[in-house]
Every structure is written in C-alpha cells, then in structure tokens.
Short mmCIF file of C-alpha atoms and ligand atoms in Angstrom, two decimals:
data_model
loop_
_atom_site.label_atom_id
_atom_site.label_comp_id
_atom_site.label_asym_id
_atom_site.label_seq_id
_atom_site.Cartn_x
_atom_site.Cartn_y
_atom_site.Cartn_z
CA UNK A 221 -0.03 0.16 -0.06
CA UNK A 222 1.33 3.26 -0.84
CA UNK A 223 1.61 6.00 1.82
CA UNK A 224 -0.75 9.02 1.98
CA UNK A 225 1.11 11.99 1.76
CA UNK A 226 -0.79 15.40 2.79
CA UNK A 227 -1.71 17.46 -0.82
CA UNK A 228 -2.59 20.55 1.05
CA UNK A 229 0.24 21.73 2.62
CA UNK A 230 0.18 25.14 4.08
CA UNK A 231 3.97 25.05 4.99
CA UNK A 232 4.58 25.74 1.28
CA UNK A 233 3.87 29.68 2.15
CA UNK A 234 6.22 29.43 5.08
CA UNK A 235 9.25 28.40 2.97
CA UNK A 236 11.31 31.49 2.67
CA UNK A 237 11.61 35.01 4.28
CA UNK A 238 10.20 36.53 1.10
CA UNK A 239 7.35 34.13 0.79
CA UNK A 240 6.50 34.92 4.66
CA UNK A 241 6.88 38.60 3.88
CA UNK A 242 4.40 38.58 1.20
CA UNK A 243 1.76 36.69 2.88
CA UNK A 244 1.99 38.25 6.07
CA UNK A 245 -1.63 39.41 7.24
CA UNK A 246 -0.24 42.30 9.49
CA UNK A 247 2.22 44.77 9.25
CA UNK A 248 3.88 47.15 11.54
CA UNK A 249 4.53 50.65 10.52
CA UNK A 250 6.32 53.12 12.44
CA UNK A 251 3.36 55.55 11.91
CA UNK A 252 1.04 53.42 13.71
CA UNK A 253 3.14 53.70 17.05
CA UNK A 254 2.65 56.52 19.83
CA UNK A 255 5.52 57.20 22.10
CA UNK A 256 4.54 58.54 25.75
CA UNK A 257 6.75 60.89 27.22
CA UNK A 258 6.84 62.15 30.78
CA UNK A 259 8.00 65.93 31.64
CA UNK A 260 8.71 66.84 35.02
CA UNK A 261 8.71 70.34 36.49
CA UNK A 262 12.01 71.72 38.22
CA UNK A 263 14.48 69.11 37.38
CA UNK A 264 17.78 69.66 35.58
CA UNK A 265 18.59 66.20 34.51
CA UNK A 266 16.59 63.55 33.26
CA UNK A 267 15.65 60.81 35.94
CA UNK A 268 15.47 57.35 35.38
CA UNK A 269 12.42 55.34 36.24
CA UNK A 270 13.38 52.30 38.34
CA UNK A 271 10.40 49.88 36.98
CA UNK A 272 10.86 51.05 33.63
CA UNK A 273 14.48 50.75 32.46
CA UNK A 274 15.20 52.77 29.43
CA UNK A 275 12.32 55.45 30.28
CA UNK A 276 12.99 58.77 32.11
CA UNK A 277 11.02 61.65 33.41
CA UNK A 278 12.39 64.46 31.01
CA UNK A 279 13.43 67.74 31.57
CA UNK A 280 12.15 70.44 28.95
CA UNK A 281 15.29 70.23 27.32
CA UNK A 282 15.63 66.24 27.18
CA UNK A 283 11.58 66.30 26.02
CA UNK A 284 12.45 68.19 22.97
CA UNK A 285 15.26 65.93 21.88
CA UNK A 286 13.37 62.75 22.85
CA UNK A 287 10.33 63.99 20.75
CA UNK A 288 12.57 65.13 17.88
CA UNK A 289 14.11 61.62 17.80
CA UNK A 290 11.24 59.91 17.68
CA UNK A 291 9.56 62.03 14.86
CA UNK A 292 12.67 61.62 13.06
CA UNK A 293 12.13 57.56 13.28
CA UNK A 294 8.93 58.13 11.64
CA UNK A 295 6.90 57.70 15.02
CA UNK A 296 3.22 58.79 14.16
CA UNK A 297 2.60 60.69 17.34
CA UNK A 298 3.75 61.59 20.79
CA UNK A 299 1.36 61.48 24.12
CA UNK A 300 2.59 63.96 26.85
CA UNK A 301 2.14 63.54 30.79
CA UNK A 302 3.46 66.18 33.21
CA UNK A 303 4.61 65.89 36.55
CA UNK A 304 4.18 69.03 38.45
CA UNK A 305 6.69 70.20 41.41
CA UNK A 306 3.77 70.40 43.81
CA UNK A 307 0.16 68.85 43.76
CA UNK A 308 -2.67 69.59 45.79
CA UNK A 309 -6.57 68.50 46.24
CA UNK A 310 -7.76 69.84 42.82
CA UNK A 311 -4.94 69.13 40.56
CA UNK A 312 -4.23 73.06 40.06
CA UNK A 313 -1.00 72.13 37.90
CA UNK A 314 -3.28 70.43 35.17
CA UNK A 315 -5.01 73.25 33.84
CA UNK A 316 -2.70 76.09 34.88
CA UNK A 317 -1.33 77.91 31.59
CA UNK A 318 2.29 77.99 33.10
CA UNK A 319 1.71 74.31 34.09
CA UNK A 320 4.74 71.77 33.26
CA UNK A 321 2.48 70.20 30.77
CA UNK A 322 1.42 73.27 29.11
CA UNK A 323 4.93 74.30 29.20
CA UNK A 324 5.71 70.85 27.37
CA UNK A 325 3.29 70.98 24.97
CA UNK A 326 4.14 74.73 23.77
CA UNK A 327 7.79 73.53 23.54
CA UNK A 328 7.08 70.68 21.26
CA UNK A 329 4.06 72.36 19.20
CA UNK A 330 6.86 75.25 18.26
CA UNK A 331 9.43 72.46 17.67
CA UNK A 332 7.62 70.23 15.39
CA UNK A 333 4.53 72.21 14.25
CA UNK A 334 2.28 69.52 12.29
CA UNK A 335 5.27 67.11 11.49
CA UNK A 336 3.62 64.88 14.16
CA UNK A 337 0.46 64.27 16.07
CA UNK A 338 0.55 66.02 19.70
CA UNK A 339 -1.53 64.11 22.04
CA UNK A 340 -1.80 65.29 25.85
CA UNK A 341 -3.09 62.77 28.82
CA UNK A 342 -6.03 64.40 30.17
CA UNK A 343 -6.44 63.42 33.73
CA UNK A 344 -5.84 64.76 37.30
CA UNK A 345 -4.08 61.90 39.10
CA UNK A 346 -0.85 63.25 38.14
CA UNK A 347 -1.69 66.80 39.69
CA UNK A 348 -3.67 65.56 42.82
CA UNK A 349 -1.74 65.36 46.17
CA UNK A 350 -4.29 61.95 46.78
CA UNK A 351 -3.20 60.54 43.53
CA UNK A 352 -6.85 59.94 42.27
CA UNK A 353 -8.28 60.74 38.81
CA UNK A 354 -10.76 63.42 40.24
CA UNK A 355 -11.94 65.61 42.84
CA UNK A 356 -12.65 64.07 46.13
CA UNK A 357 -16.17 64.29 48.07
CA UNK A 358 -15.80 64.99 52.04
CA UNK A 359 -16.13 61.42 52.43
CA UNK A 360 -12.91 60.60 49.99
CA UNK A 361 -15.01 59.32 47.01
CA UNK A 362 -14.53 60.68 43.67
CA UNK A 363 -16.89 63.25 42.72
CA UNK A 364 -17.94 62.65 38.95
CA UNK A 365 -19.57 65.78 38.30
CA UNK A 366 -17.22 67.94 40.18
CA UNK A 367 -14.45 66.24 37.77
CA UNK A 368 -15.90 67.10 34.68
CA UNK A 369 -15.55 70.70 35.18
CA UNK A 370 -11.86 70.31 36.11
CA UNK A 371 -11.39 68.22 32.60
CA UNK A 372 -13.06 70.88 30.61
CA UNK A 373 -10.85 73.70 31.97
CA UNK A 374 -7.69 71.49 31.41
CA UNK A 375 -8.85 70.48 28.10
CA UNK A 376 -8.99 74.05 26.70
CA UNK A 377 -5.60 74.83 28.72
CA UNK A 378 -4.15 72.18 26.56
CA UNK A 379 -5.69 73.32 23.45
CA UNK A 380 -4.59 76.80 23.96
CA UNK A 381 -1.05 75.15 24.51
CA UNK A 382 -1.05 73.77 20.67
CA UNK A 383 -2.23 70.30 21.38
CA UNK A 384 -3.99 68.17 18.50
CA UNK A 385 -5.53 65.50 20.36
CA UNK A 386 -6.58 65.39 24.10
CA UNK A 387 -6.78 61.95 25.63
CA UNK A 388 -9.07 61.73 28.73
CA UNK A 389 -8.12 58.84 30.66
CA UNK A 390 -10.18 59.34 34.20
CA UNK A 391 -12.99 57.20 33.43
CA UNK A 392 -15.45 59.67 34.52
CA UNK A 393 -18.94 59.30 33.27
CA UNK A 394 -19.78 61.85 30.47
CA UNK A 395 -16.08 63.02 30.40
CA UNK A 396 -16.15 63.03 26.32
CA UNK A 397 -19.23 65.22 26.08
CA UNK A 398 -18.12 67.35 28.68
CA UNK A 399 -14.69 67.81 26.96
CA UNK A 400 -16.50 68.31 23.64
CA UNK A 401 -18.53 71.02 24.57
CA UNK A 402 -15.81 73.09 26.69
CA UNK A 403 -13.38 72.74 23.38
CA UNK A 404 -16.10 73.81 21.17
CA UNK A 405 -17.12 76.93 23.17
CA UNK A 406 -13.51 78.05 23.50
CA UNK A 407 -13.06 77.98 19.85
CA UNK A 408 -11.10 74.64 19.80
CA UNK A 409 -13.60 72.94 17.60
CA UNK A 410 -10.39 71.33 15.46
CA UNK A 411 -8.95 69.77 18.72
CA UNK A 412 -9.74 65.72 18.49
CA UNK A 413 -10.85 63.31 21.38
CA UNK A 414 -8.76 60.17 22.00
CA UNK A 415 -11.04 58.40 24.23
CA UNK A 416 -9.55 56.00 26.87
CA UNK A 417 -13.20 54.43 26.36
CA UNK A 418 -12.10 51.07 27.77
CA UNK A 419 -9.90 51.13 30.89
CA UNK A 420 -9.40 48.75 33.19
CA UNK A 421 -8.71 48.61 36.79
CA UNK A 422 -5.25 47.11 36.03
CA UNK A 423 -2.27 45.99 38.17
CA UNK A 424 -0.32 46.62 35.03
CA UNK A 425 -0.38 50.72 35.67
CA UNK A 426 2.06 49.87 38.53
CA UNK A 427 5.32 51.16 37.34
CA UNK A 428 3.33 54.43 35.71
CA UNK A 429 2.69 55.23 38.89
CA UNK A 430 6.45 55.69 39.97
CA UNK A 431 6.85 57.43 36.46
CA UNK A 432 4.17 60.01 37.02
CA UNK A 433 4.39 59.83 41.04
CA UNK A 434 0.76 59.32 41.28
CA UNK A 435 0.01 55.97 43.37
CA UNK A 436 -3.35 56.78 45.02
CA UNK A 437 -2.40 57.72 48.75
CA UNK A 438 -5.72 55.71 49.83
CA UNK A 439 -7.87 52.96 48.09
CA UNK A 440 -7.50 52.03 44.44
CA UNK A 441 -9.46 53.36 41.05
CA UNK A 442 -11.97 50.14 41.09
CA UNK A 443 -14.76 52.65 41.79
CA UNK A 444 -14.16 54.21 38.12
CA UNK A 445 -11.90 52.06 36.17
CA UNK A 446 -13.35 48.64 34.68
CA UNK A 447 -13.44 45.35 36.15
CA UNK A 448 -10.95 42.91 34.42
CA UNK A 449 -13.94 40.36 34.31
CA UNK A 450 -16.13 42.26 32.06
CA UNK A 451 -16.22 42.41 28.49
CA UNK A 452 -19.91 43.58 27.29
CA UNK A 453 -19.30 46.55 29.63
CA UNK A 454 -16.22 47.70 27.19
CA UNK A 455 -18.71 47.54 24.16
CA UNK A 456 -21.01 50.01 26.21
CA UNK A 457 -18.15 52.10 27.21
CA UNK A 458 -16.96 52.54 23.51
CA UNK A 459 -20.19 53.45 22.35
CA UNK A 460 -20.94 56.04 24.95
CA UNK A 461 -17.81 57.42 24.18
CA UNK A 462 -18.59 57.80 20.31
CA UNK A 463 -22.08 59.03 21.33
CA UNK A 464 -20.50 61.73 23.17
CA UNK A 465 -18.13 62.79 20.43
CA UNK A 466 -14.90 60.69 20.55
CA UNK A 467 -12.69 60.65 17.59
CA UNK A 468 -10.78 57.43 18.23
CA UNK A 469 -11.26 55.38 21.20
CA UNK A 470 -8.60 53.29 23.09
CA UNK A 471 -8.50 50.24 24.79
CA UNK A 472 -5.94 49.68 27.90
CA UNK A 473 -3.75 47.79 28.84
CA UNK A 474 -3.14 45.80 25.51
CA UNK A 475 -1.93 42.33 26.02
CA UNK A 476 -4.22 40.93 28.42
CA UNK A 477 -7.36 42.42 26.69
CA UNK A 478 -6.54 41.41 22.97
CA UNK A 479 -10.06 40.21 23.18
CA UNK A 480 -11.49 43.24 23.89
CA UNK A 481 -9.46 45.07 21.10
CA UNK A 482 -10.89 42.69 18.60
CA UNK A 483 -14.55 43.37 19.79
CA UNK A 484 -14.48 46.97 19.96
CA UNK A 485 -12.68 47.08 16.31
CA UNK A 486 -15.73 45.07 15.01
CA UNK A 487 -18.05 47.36 16.78
CA UNK A 488 -17.07 50.82 15.82
CA UNK A 489 -16.11 53.06 12.77
CA UNK A 490 -13.56 55.17 14.33
CA UNK A 491 -9.72 54.39 14.46
CA UNK A 492 -9.13 51.99 17.67
CA UNK A 493 -5.73 52.65 19.53
CA UNK A 494 -4.60 50.18 22.15
CA UNK A 495 -1.94 50.96 25.17
CA UNK A 496 0.75 48.56 25.77
CA UNK A 497 1.36 50.04 29.36
CA UNK A 498 3.92 50.19 31.78
CA UNK A 499 3.74 46.78 33.39
CA UNK A 500 3.74 45.40 29.78
CA UNK A 501 7.04 47.30 29.18
CA UNK A 502 8.49 46.26 32.81
CA UNK A 503 7.60 42.53 32.40
CA UNK A 504 9.60 42.21 29.03
CA UNK A 505 12.78 44.51 30.28
CA UNK A 506 13.03 42.51 33.63
CA UNK A 507 12.83 39.07 31.83
CA UNK A 508 15.27 40.47 29.01
CA UNK A 509 17.67 41.69 31.77
CA UNK A 510 17.72 38.28 33.43
CA UNK A 511 18.56 36.76 29.63
CA UNK A 512 15.22 34.52 30.02
CA UNK A 513 13.90 35.54 26.99
CA UNK A 514 14.71 37.24 23.62
CA UNK A 515 13.65 40.93 24.16
CA UNK A 516 13.89 42.10 20.53
CA UNK A 517 11.49 38.93 19.28
CA UNK A 518 9.21 39.64 22.33
CA UNK A 519 8.80 43.28 21.82
CA UNK A 520 7.68 42.75 17.87
CA UNK A 521 5.56 39.55 18.84
CA UNK A 522 3.57 41.40 21.54
CA UNK A 523 3.28 44.70 18.90
CA UNK A 524 2.13 42.49 16.07
CA UNK A 525 -0.45 40.69 18.25
CA UNK A 526 -2.06 44.09 19.30
CA UNK A 527 -2.32 45.27 15.59
CA UNK A 528 -3.39 41.57 14.65
CA UNK A 529 -5.89 41.95 17.32
CA UNK A 530 -7.30 45.02 15.61
CA UNK A 531 -5.85 48.37 17.11
CA UNK A 532 -4.89 50.85 14.19
CA UNK A 533 -2.67 52.31 16.53
CA UNK A 534 -0.44 51.60 19.51
CA UNK A 535 0.93 53.50 22.19
CA UNK A 536 4.24 51.98 23.28
CA UNK A 537 7.33 52.91 25.32
CA UNK A 538 9.30 51.11 22.79
CA UNK A 539 8.09 53.30 19.72
CA UNK A 540 11.06 54.97 18.74
CA UNK A 541 13.42 52.11 18.75
CA UNK A 542 10.95 49.91 16.82
CA UNK A 543 10.20 52.59 14.35
CA UNK A 544 14.07 52.55 13.86
CA UNK A 545 14.32 48.99 13.52
CA UNK A 546 11.26 48.70 10.81
CA UNK A 547 13.10 51.63 8.80
CA UNK A 548 16.38 49.89 8.87
C1 LIG B 167 -4.34 57.87 34.35
C2 LIG B 167 -3.38 57.48 33.29
C3 LIG B 167 -2.53 56.05 33.82
C4 LIG B 167 -2.03 55.54 32.69
C5 LIG B 167 -2.23 56.52 31.70
N1 LIG B 167 -2.88 57.48 32.05
C6 LIG B 167 -2.41 55.51 35.04
C7 LIG B 167 -3.71 55.17 35.79
O1 LIG B 167 -5.00 54.89 35.51
O2 LIG B 167 -3.42 54.43 36.98
C8 LIG B 167 -1.14 54.08 32.67
C9 LIG B 167 -0.16 54.06 31.64
C10 LIG B 167 0.96 52.91 31.80
O3 LIG B 167 0.71 52.25 32.84
O4 LIG B 167 1.89 52.99 31.05
N2 LIG B 167 -3.84 59.59 34.36
#
C-alpha cells in the first residue's frame, strides 16, 4: 500500500523569508506607533524610572530632544504626561497655563509644528496630592460631576498650548461630552478626542505610578476603572464615548485585553488605539535583563499581536526603537 501524503501543505508559504513577507496579514509601520513621554517640573537632569529601565522623566530640554528623535524615526505621534513640582487637592497644575504639561506642549508644538500628532493625557492623578483621577467628596469618594468641570478646563488649557488631540483617561461618566462642549465653546473645534474609552482597573499600571508619581494615597481606582472580568461593559463604554463625540477610542492595557481590542474593532467605525502599558513594558525588560527571553523578538511579537487583534494605533514605550528597526 502506498503512503498517503498530504496534498494541502500550508508550509509551502512559510518556506522563505520572502514568501512569509508576501503573505503576512499584519504589518507594523512606524506611523502606527505613539510614544508616551513624561516631563517633570523643576528638574535639571532627566530622571531614570527604576521600574521602567530605558524610560525617563524628562526635563523640558530632554523632552524636546526625545520628541525630535521619535519624529525623525517616523513615529506617528507623541502623548505627553506632566509631573508638577507641587500637587494639591484639585490638581491645580493640570490646567495652569504655566503648568509643566502646558509648557511641554508649547515647546513641542513650536519645535515640531504639524510634523507629528501631539496628544496630551487629560487626567488629574498626576496633579492631585491624593493621587486619584478626580476631585474628592468630603468622604473621600471621587465626585464625578465636579471632576468633569476640571477636565473641561484642562482640555481648554491643553488646546491653548497647541495640542492636536486630548486623551481623557480618568473614566468619569460623561467626560467626553463635557470636554467636547468645552473645546467647542472655547473655539477649539479642531482639537480631537482620543478617549480612553475602555480602561481596566489594572495592576499593569504599577510602574507608571512611579513614572508619574501618582499612586493613590488611599484606596484604588476600582470605583471608576473597569473590572477585568467584564467584556460587554467595554462595548457599552466605547459606544457611549462615540455618542459623546470621541474621534478615536482606546483600549487599555493591551496584551491582556486582546479579545476586547478585537470586539471593539468589530463594533466601532473610528480608529482604535491600544495602550501597551508600563507593566507590559516592565515585564519584558525585566525578563530580558535576566537573559530569560529574546527581548527584540518579544517586543515585535507583542506589537504584532496587538495590531492583529485590531488596533490601528499602538501606544508603546518602545515606539522610537521599533520605528527605527522597522526602517532599517
Ligand atoms: C491616568 C493614566 C494612567 C496611565 C495612563 N494614564 C494611570 C492609571 O490609570 O493609574 C497608565 C499608563 C501605563 O501604565 O503605562 N492619568
């Protein structure tokens, strides 16, 4: 009896790098990537972040240089986070025209003009002494509607400083509508909103809280960020933000929520972003530093997976490095 050999052989298309390249269903391009940047008030040298090796809190000067390098590498956009020297209960630094994030935005907008997309995280946690994303009631709960007024004011301050896109990340109900209205009334109808529509209460933000010095001083963010157990709720959040006027929706974190990225991508008709957060970065860097994983391959595999799941845009701390390697 003659042996039965398979007639259908998927391996034919995997034989050479050129064949694999031709049939690749997902491609990474530098312009899909957004680089998060931290700028801190009152420092004269960039400060390393222990839990995010390779990432720093920038001075205004080093911020300009890092932004320039990213844009030169072809990165699609930058998202800026400010760390004020002084924090208070209402997060006054967030909408102060002379606050650090506004200064950083003015610097970058002067330096880069329309050659990149300038995004600003819009939240209060980096600016409040208690570390929560909003204004607190006397009993210590986050007051949704009082917080919306603060967000509206921050949006206008960021717009005045030259931002292209504001990215509200506080998960308050109605935040996109409040910000859209405020921007339009102040004459900033062209400023777009990238809503952190789907944001889970995640332990993967741990290293970011070192970077932005914003760990909550009591409690956690579970009363406003989403429960990792829920998926339907994400669709509801994304659709609400679209109704309120969001121009993009974001899912965050990325790697542990690829199912959500796919469902959101299949549901909405605006660009979908996913944020590869600080803990995702730290896990890879830590294992790579031990020599336990192949760092470069893991970075490309994670980013490709996030794109394959349906994200059009990926926020990643590796943006400049990856953009350079894609162009090499
Ligand atoms: C809130 C904000 C956070 C991150 C982005 N925007 C922190 C939080 O919600 O606790 C996390 C980003 C990261 O972990 O890389 N302003």
